[in-house]
Coordinates of C-alpha atoms and ligand atoms in Angstrom, one line a residue:
M1183 CA 2.4 -28.4 -6.5
E1184 CA 4.1 -31.2 -8.5
I1185 CA 1.9 -32.2 -11.3
L1186 CA 2.6 -35.1 -13.9
I1187 CA 1.1 -34.5 -17.2
V1188 CA 0.9 -37.9 -19.2
E1189 CA -0.2 -36.7 -22.8
D1190 CA 1.3 -38.1 -26.1
E1191 CA -0.2 -34.9 -27.9
I1192 CA 2.6 -32.5 -27.5
K1193 CA 0.6 -29.5 -28.3
I1194 CA -2.1 -30.2 -25.5
A1195 CA 0.7 -31.1 -23.1
N1196 CA 2.7 -28.0 -23.6
T1197 CA -0.4 -25.8 -23.2
L1198 CA -1.4 -27.4 -20.0
K1199 CA 2.3 -27.2 -19.0
K1200 CA 2.3 -23.4 -19.8
S1201 CA -0.9 -22.8 -18.1
L1202 CA 0.2 -24.7 -14.9
I1203 CA 3.5 -22.8 -14.4
K1204 CA 1.4 -19.6 -14.6
E1205 CA -0.4 -20.9 -11.7
G1206 CA 2.8 -21.6 -9.6
H1207 CA 3.0 -25.2 -10.3
F1208 CA 5.6 -27.5 -11.1
P1209 CA 4.7 -29.6 -14.3
T1210 CA 6.4 -32.5 -15.8
I1211 CA 5.3 -34.0 -19.0
A1212 CA 5.6 -37.9 -19.7
I1213 CA 4.9 -38.6 -23.5
N1214 CA 3.5 -42.0 -22.8
A1215 CA 2.6 -44.2 -19.9
E1216 CA 5.7 -46.1 -19.6
V1217 CA 8.0 -42.9 -19.3
A1218 CA 5.1 -41.8 -16.7
L1219 CA 5.9 -45.1 -14.7
E1220 CA 9.7 -44.3 -14.6
L1221 CA 9.1 -40.9 -13.2
I1222 CA 6.5 -41.9 -10.3
N1223 CA 9.3 -44.5 -9.2
E1224 CA 11.7 -41.6 -9.0
A1225 CA 9.4 -38.8 -7.6
Q1226 CA 6.5 -37.8 -5.5
F1227 CA 3.7 -36.2 -7.4
D1228 CA 0.7 -34.3 -6.0
I1229 CA -1.7 -35.0 -8.9
I1230 CA -1.6 -36.9 -12.4
L1231 CA -3.4 -35.5 -15.5
L1232 CA -3.7 -38.7 -17.5
D1233 CA -4.7 -38.6 -21.2
W1234 CA -6.8 -42.0 -21.9
R1235 CA -5.8 -42.9 -25.3
L1236 CA -1.9 -43.4 -25.3
P1237 CA 0.3 -45.5 -27.2
K1238 CA 0.7 -49.0 -26.2
L1239 CA -0.2 -48.7 -22.5
S1240 CA -3.5 -46.9 -22.2
G1241 CA -4.3 -44.4 -19.6
M1242 CA -6.9 -46.8 -18.1
E1243 CA -4.4 -49.6 -17.9
F1244 CA -1.9 -47.2 -16.6
C1245 CA -4.4 -46.1 -13.7
K1246 CA -5.4 -49.5 -12.9
Q1247 CA -1.6 -50.6 -12.5
L1248 CA -0.8 -47.5 -10.2
R1249 CA -3.8 -48.6 -8.0
R1250 CA -2.7 -52.1 -7.9
N1251 CA 0.7 -51.1 -6.8
G1252 CA -0.9 -49.1 -3.9
N1253 CA -0.2 -45.6 -5.4
K1254 CA -3.1 -43.2 -4.2
T1255 CA -2.1 -40.1 -6.3
P1256 CA -5.0 -38.3 -7.1
I1257 CA -5.7 -38.9 -11.0
I1258 CA -7.8 -36.8 -13.5
L1259 CA -8.3 -38.5 -16.8
L1260 CA -8.2 -36.4 -20.1
T1261 CA -10.7 -38.0 -22.3
A1262 CA -12.0 -37.3 -25.9
L1263 CA -14.7 -39.9 -25.3
T1264 CA -18.0 -38.9 -24.0
D1265 CA -19.6 -42.3 -23.7
V1266 CA -21.3 -42.7 -20.4
S1267 CA -20.0 -46.4 -19.8
N1268 CA -16.4 -45.1 -20.4
K1269 CA -16.6 -42.5 -17.6
I1270 CA -17.7 -45.2 -15.3
E1271 CA -15.0 -47.4 -16.5
A1272 CA -12.5 -44.5 -15.7
L1273 CA -13.7 -44.0 -12.2
E1274 CA -13.9 -48.0 -11.6
A1275 CA -10.1 -48.1 -13.0
G1276 CA -9.4 -45.8 -10.1
A1277 CA -9.3 -42.4 -11.7
D1278 CA -10.6 -39.5 -9.4
D1279 CA -12.3 -37.6 -11.9
Y1280 CA -12.2 -37.0 -15.8
I1281 CA -12.4 -34.3 -18.3
T1282 CA -13.7 -34.5 -21.6
K1283 CA -11.7 -33.0 -24.6
P1284 CA -11.9 -30.3 -25.7
F1285 CA -11.5 -28.4 -22.2
S1286 CA -10.7 -25.1 -21.0
F1287 CA -7.9 -24.4 -18.5
E1288 CA -10.5 -23.0 -16.1
E1289 CA -12.3 -26.4 -16.1
V1290 CA -8.8 -28.2 -15.4
K1291 CA -7.9 -25.8 -12.8
A1292 CA -11.5 -26.3 -11.0
R1293 CA -11.3 -30.0 -11.3
I1294 CA -7.8 -30.1 -9.7
N1295 CA -8.9 -28.0 -6.7
A1296 CA -12.0 -30.3 -6.4
V1297 CA -10.1 -33.6 -6.5
L1298 CA -7.4 -32.4 -4.1
R1299 CA -10.3 -30.9 -1.7
R1300 CA -11.6 -34.7 -1.5
Y1301 CA -8.1 -36.1 -1.2
R1302 CA -7.0 -33.9 1.3
A1303 CA -10.3 -34.6 3.3
N1304 CA -9.4 -38.3 3.4
Q1305 CA -5.7 -37.4 4.3
N1306 CA -5.8 -35.2 7.5
A1307 CA -9.3 -33.8 7.6
I1308 CA -13.2 -34.6 8.3
Q1309 CA -15.7 -33.5 6.4
I1310 CA -19.0 -32.4 7.8
G1311 CA -21.9 -31.3 5.7
D1312 CA -20.4 -29.4 3.0
M1313 CA -17.3 -28.1 5.3
I1314 CA -14.0 -29.6 5.4
I1315 CA -12.1 -29.3 8.9
N1316 CA -8.4 -29.5 8.6
L1317 CA -7.0 -31.0 11.5
V1318 CA -3.3 -30.2 10.7
D1319 CA -4.1 -26.6 9.4
R1320 CA -6.9 -26.0 11.8
T1321 CA -9.1 -24.3 9.3
V1322 CA -12.6 -24.8 8.0
E1323 CA -12.7 -25.1 4.3
S1324 CA -15.6 -24.4 1.9
E1325 CA -15.9 -24.4 -1.8
K1326 CA -15.3 -20.8 -1.8
D1327 CA -12.9 -20.0 1.1
I1328 CA -10.3 -21.3 3.8
I1329 CA -10.7 -19.7 7.1
K1330 CA -8.3 -20.4 9.8
L1331 CA -9.6 -21.2 13.3
S1332 CA -8.2 -19.5 16.7
D1333 CA -6.8 -22.2 19.2
R1334 CA -9.8 -21.8 21.2
E1335 CA -12.2 -21.9 18.4
F1336 CA -10.5 -25.4 17.4
E1337 CA -10.7 -26.8 20.8
L1338 CA -14.4 -25.7 21.2
L1339 CA -15.1 -27.6 17.7
K1340 CA -13.3 -30.7 18.5
Y1341 CA -15.4 -30.7 21.7
F1342 CA -18.4 -30.5 19.8
L1343 CA -17.5 -33.0 17.4
Y1344 CA -17.0 -35.7 20.1
N1345 CA -20.3 -34.6 21.5
K1346 CA -22.6 -34.2 18.4
G1347 CA -25.7 -34.9 18.8
S1348 CA -26.0 -34.2 22.4
I1349 CA -27.1 -31.1 24.0
I1350 CA -24.2 -29.4 26.0
N1351 CA -24.7 -26.5 28.6
K1352 CA -22.4 -23.4 29.0
E1353 CA -21.4 -24.8 32.4
K1354 CA -19.9 -28.0 31.0
I1355 CA -18.4 -26.4 28.0
C1356 CA -16.8 -23.8 30.4
K1357 CA -15.2 -26.7 32.5
D1358 CA -14.3 -28.9 29.5
V1359 CA -12.8 -26.5 26.9
W1360 CA -11.7 -23.7 29.1
G1361 CA -10.7 -25.8 32.2
I1362 CA -12.3 -23.4 34.5
E1363 CA -15.6 -22.9 36.4
F1364 CA -18.4 -21.0 34.7
N1365 CA -18.5 -17.4 35.5
P1366 CA -22.0 -15.8 34.9
F1367 CA -20.4 -12.3 34.4
T1368 CA -18.5 -12.9 31.2
N1369 CA -19.5 -13.7 27.8
V1370 CA -16.3 -15.2 26.5
I1371 CA -18.4 -18.7 25.8
E1372 CA -20.9 -17.1 24.0
V1373 CA -18.4 -14.9 21.9
T1374 CA -16.4 -18.1 21.1
I1375 CA -19.1 -20.0 19.8
K1376 CA -20.5 -17.0 17.8
N1377 CA -17.2 -16.8 15.9
L1378 CA -17.2 -20.5 15.6
R1379 CA -20.7 -20.6 14.2
K1380 CA -20.1 -17.8 11.7
K1381 CA -16.8 -19.2 10.4
L1382 CA -18.6 -22.7 10.0
E1383 CA -21.9 -21.5 8.7
Q1384 CA -21.1 -18.3 6.6
N1385 CA -20.0 -20.4 3.4
S1386 CA -22.1 -23.3 4.2
K1387 CA -25.8 -24.6 3.3
H1388 CA -26.0 -26.3 6.8
I1389 CA -26.6 -25.1 10.2
F1390 CA -23.7 -26.7 12.6
I1391 CA -24.5 -25.0 16.2
K1392 CA -28.1 -25.0 17.1
T1393 CA -28.8 -22.8 20.2
I1394 CA -31.5 -24.8 22.6
Y1395 CA -32.9 -22.0 24.5
G1396 CA -32.5 -22.5 28.3
E1397 CA -30.6 -25.9 27.7
G1398 CA -27.3 -25.2 25.7
Y1399 CA -25.9 -25.9 22.5
L1400 CA -26.5 -28.8 20.0
F1401 CA -23.9 -29.7 17.4
I1402 CA -25.1 -31.2 14.4
A1403 CA -22.5 -32.9 11.9
E1404 CA -23.9 -34.9 9.1
Ligands
CA840 CA1 -3.8 -39.3 -26.9

C-alpha cells in the first residue's frame, strides 16, 4: 500500500517508515501539511498517518481541508493529547481513527487494518453482522480471516441477501440459483448451503442461515 506519513518529528517518521517497509508497504514522508498537500495532488495514497501537532497548518486543519476538497483517503491521526474532547474533534474533522503517542507499531498495524476494513466495506462490499462481503473479490471477511467463496456459494449468498427475512424452500432455491428443477435424489443444495454457512459463521458471532424444519431456509442479515 501507498502510505503517506505526515510527521514533523523525523525520528518518529523514520521509525514508522522502516516498519511499514518491512511489512511490504510503500511509505512516503511529508514533514509538514503543506508538503503533504502537494504530494496528494500528485499521487494517490491508500491511507494517511497524520500527526496532530504540525508547524503552521495543524493536522486537524489539514484533515478538514482534505475533506472539504472531497478527498476521502482514510486518515489516522497521531496525537500526544489524551483529552477526550480532542479525540471527538479529530473524528469530527474527518479523521477515521486516532492513535495516542507513544504507540507501538503493532497498534499502528492493527489500526491501519481496521480502518481499511471499514473503508473497503463502504467501497465495494456490504457488511452483515460482523462479516464483510466483498462483491468484487467474492470473499467473506472477518476480523480473523478472509475466505474465498466458490461461484455457486457467491450466487447463493447474493440470492439469500435479496431474500433476507423470508423462508425459502429448497425447490425455489434450486430453480432460482441453479436454474434447474429440484431433484430429491441429490443433496447438492444442502452441501452448498452447509459450506456457505460454515464460511460465514465459523469466524462470526452471528447465525446467518437458519434451517426452518420442514419449510426451508431463513437468511438473517443484521
Ligand atoms: Ca508534531
